[in-house]
JSON list of C-alpha atoms in Angstrom, two decimals:
[
{"chain": "A", "resi": 1, "resn": "MET", "atom": "CA", "xyz": [0.00, 0.00, 0.00]},
{"chain": "A", "resi": 2, "resn": "LYS", "atom": "CA", "xyz": [1.16, 3.56, -0.67]},
{"chain": "A", "resi": 3, "resn": "GLU", "atom": "CA", "xyz": [0.43, 6.91, 0.91]},
{"chain": "A", "resi": 4, "resn": "PHE", "atom": "CA", "xyz": [-0.01, 10.00, -1.27]},
{"chain": "A", "resi": 5, "resn": "GLU", "atom": "CA", "xyz": [-0.06, 13.73, -0.62]},
{"chain": "A", "resi": 6, "resn": "VAL", "atom": "CA", "xyz": [-2.61, 15.26, -2.96]},
{"chain": "A", "resi": 7, "resn": "GLU", "atom": "CA", "xyz": [-2.89, 19.00, -3.59]},
{"chain": "A", "resi": 8, "resn": "ILE", "atom": "CA", "xyz": [-6.41, 20.31, -4.06]},
{"chain": "A", "resi": 9, "resn": "THR", "atom": "CA", "xyz": [-6.63, 23.63, -5.90]},
{"chain": "A", "resi": 10, "resn": "GLU", "atom": "CA", "xyz": [-9.97, 25.39, -6.08]},
{"chain": "A", "resi": 11, "resn": "THR", "atom": "CA", "xyz": [-10.57, 28.14, -8.61]},
{"chain": "A", "resi": 12, "resn": "LEU", "atom": "CA", "xyz": [-12.85, 31.09, -7.91]},
{"chain": "A", "resi": 13, "resn": "GLN", "atom": "CA", "xyz": [-13.74, 33.55, -10.68]},
{"chain": "A", "resi": 14, "resn": "ARG", "atom": "CA", "xyz": [-15.92, 36.63, -10.99]},
{"chain": "A", "resi": 15, "resn": "THR", "atom": "CA", "xyz": [-16.30, 39.23, -13.74]},
{"chain": "A", "resi": 16, "resn": "VAL", "atom": "CA", "xyz": [-16.48, 42.84, -12.57]},
{"chain": "A", "resi": 17, "resn": "VAL", "atom": "CA", "xyz": [-16.96, 46.08, -14.49]},
{"chain": "A", "resi": 18, "resn": "ILE", "atom": "CA", "xyz": [-14.13, 48.63, -14.16]},
{"chain": "A", "resi": 19, "resn": "ARG", "atom": "CA", "xyz": [-14.07, 52.04, -15.82]},
{"chain": "A", "resi": 20, "resn": "ALA", "atom": "CA", "xyz": [-10.55, 52.92, -16.96]},
{"chain": "A", "resi": 21, "resn": "GLY", "atom": "CA", "xyz": [-8.58, 54.49, -19.80]},
{"chain": "A", "resi": 22, "resn": "SER", "atom": "CA", "xyz": [-6.96, 51.22, -20.87]},
{"chain": "A", "resi": 23, "resn": "ARG", "atom": "CA", "xyz": [-7.03, 47.49, -20.37]},
{"chain": "A", "resi": 24, "resn": "ALA", "atom": "CA", "xyz": [-3.83, 47.63, -18.30]},
{"chain": "A", "resi": 25, "resn": "GLU", "atom": "CA", "xyz": [-5.25, 50.37, -16.06]},
{"chain": "A", "resi": 26, "resn": "ALA", "atom": "CA", "xyz": [-8.46, 48.37, -15.58]},
{"chain": "A", "resi": 27, "resn": "GLU", "atom": "CA", "xyz": [-6.43, 45.34, -14.47]},
{"chain": "A", "resi": 28, "resn": "VAL", "atom": "CA", "xyz": [-4.40, 47.45, -12.03]},
{"chain": "A", "resi": 29, "resn": "LEU", "atom": "CA", "xyz": [-7.54, 49.05, -10.60]},
{"chain": "A", "resi": 30, "resn": "ALA", "atom": "CA", "xyz": [-9.25, 45.68, -10.24]},
{"chain": "A", "resi": 31, "resn": "GLU", "atom": "CA", "xyz": [-6.21, 44.26, -8.42]},
{"chain": "A", "resi": 32, "resn": "GLU", "atom": "CA", "xyz": [-6.07, 47.28, -6.10]},
{"chain": "A", "resi": 33, "resn": "MET", "atom": "CA", "xyz": [-9.78, 46.92, -5.33]},
{"chain": "A", "resi": 34, "resn": "TRP", "atom": "CA", "xyz": [-9.35, 43.19, -4.69]},
{"chain": "A", "resi": 35, "resn": "ASN", "atom": "CA", "xyz": [-6.35, 43.90, -2.40]},
{"chain": "A", "resi": 36, "resn": "ASN", "atom": "CA", "xyz": [-8.54, 46.39, -0.50]},
{"chain": "A", "resi": 37, "resn": "GLU", "atom": "CA", "xyz": [-11.19, 43.66, -0.14]},
{"chain": "A", "resi": 38, "resn": "GLU", "atom": "CA", "xyz": [-13.72, 45.50, -2.29]},
{"chain": "A", "resi": 39, "resn": "PHE", "atom": "CA", "xyz": [-14.13, 42.17, -4.11]},
{"chain": "A", "resi": 40, "resn": "VAL", "atom": "CA", "xyz": [-14.27, 39.09, -1.90]},
{"chain": "A", "resi": 41, "resn": "LEU", "atom": "CA", "xyz": [-14.84, 35.91, -3.82]},
{"chain": "A", "resi": 42, "resn": "GLY", "atom": "CA", "xyz": [-16.74, 33.07, -2.19]},
{"chain": "A", "resi": 43, "resn": "ALA", "atom": "CA", "xyz": [-18.45, 29.76, -2.86]},
{"chain": "A", "resi": 44, "resn": "GLU", "atom": "CA", "xyz": [-20.81, 31.34, -5.40]},
{"chain": "A", "resi": 45, "resn": "ASP", "atom": "CA", "xyz": [-17.74, 32.19, -7.54]},
{"chain": "A", "resi": 46, "resn": "PHE", "atom": "CA", "xyz": [-16.47, 28.59, -7.66]},
{"chain": "A", "resi": 47, "resn": "VAL", "atom": "CA", "xyz": [-15.67, 27.44, -11.21]},
{"chain": "A", "resi": 48, "resn": "GLY", "atom": "CA", "xyz": [-13.64, 24.27, -10.69]},
{"chain": "A", "resi": 49, "resn": "ALA", "atom": "CA", "xyz": [-11.03, 22.22, -8.86]},
{"chain": "A", "resi": 50, "resn": "GLU", "atom": "CA", "xyz": [-7.89, 20.30, -9.74]},
{"chain": "A", "resi": 51, "resn": "PHE", "atom": "CA", "xyz": [-6.35, 17.35, -7.90]},
{"chain": "A", "resi": 52, "resn": "SER", "atom": "CA", "xyz": [-2.66, 16.51, -8.22]},
{"chain": "A", "resi": 53, "resn": "ALA", "atom": "CA", "xyz": [-0.65, 13.88, -6.35]},
{"chain": "A", "resi": 54, "resn": "VAL", "atom": "CA", "xyz": [2.64, 15.56, -5.41]},
{"chain": "A", "resi": 55, "resn": "SER", "atom": "CA", "xyz": [4.40, 12.81, -3.47]},
{"chain": "A", "resi": 56, "resn": "GLU", "atom": "CA", "xyz": [4.13, 9.17, -2.62]},
{"chain": "A", "resi": 57, "resn": "LYS", "atom": "CA", "xyz": [5.71, 6.80, -0.18]},
{"chain": "A", "resi": 58, "resn": "GLU", "atom": "CA", "xyz": [5.47, 3.11, 0.48]},
{"chain": "A", "resi": 59, "resn": "ILE", "atom": "CA", "xyz": [3.74, 2.19, 3.72]},
{"chain": "A", "resi": 60, "resn": "THR", "atom": "CA", "xyz": [5.54, -0.57, 5.56]},
{"chain": "A", "resi": 61, "resn": "PRO", "atom": "CA", "xyz": [3.62, -2.77, 7.95]},
{"chain": "A", "resi": 62, "resn": "LYS", "atom": "CA", "xyz": [4.39, -2.06, 11.61]},
{"chain": "A", "resi": 63, "resn": "CYS", "atom": "CA", "xyz": [6.62, -4.68, 13.13]},
{"chain": "A", "resi": 64, "resn": "ARG", "atom": "CA", "xyz": [5.12, -6.73, 15.90]},
{"chain": "A", "resi": 65, "resn": "LYS", "atom": "CA", "xyz": [7.31, -7.40, 18.91]},
{"chain": "A", "resi": 66, "resn": "ARG", "atom": "CA", "xyz": [7.93, -11.02, 19.63]},
{"chain": "A", "resi": 67, "resn": "LYS", "atom": "CA", "xyz": [6.25, -12.34, 22.74]},
{"chain": "A", "resi": 68, "resn": "ASP", "atom": "CA", "xyz": [9.56, -13.01, 24.52]},
{"chain": "A", "resi": 69, "resn": "GLU", "atom": "CA", "xyz": [10.73, -9.41, 23.88]},
{"chain": "A", "resi": 70, "resn": "MET", "atom": "CA", "xyz": [7.56, -8.04, 25.44]},
{"chain": "A", "resi": 71, "resn": "GLU", "atom": "CA", "xyz": [8.06, -10.11, 28.61]},
{"chain": "A", "resi": 72, "resn": "ARG", "atom": "CA", "xyz": [11.46, -8.56, 29.34]}
]
């Protein structure tokens, strides 16, 4: 048997309307507003999830002590 660490990445997405002089300015303004918590994404903004195993290791059975070792 093996043991795996699996990363779960959830993606949240929302479209907002920003008035700006250019696309780049709109992106900067949106990021600033998000940093200032004017946009807080939640469960209603969920659009998907990805699952990726990032490590694995073999699980070795635990050794049982012999009866005579336990009596010592």
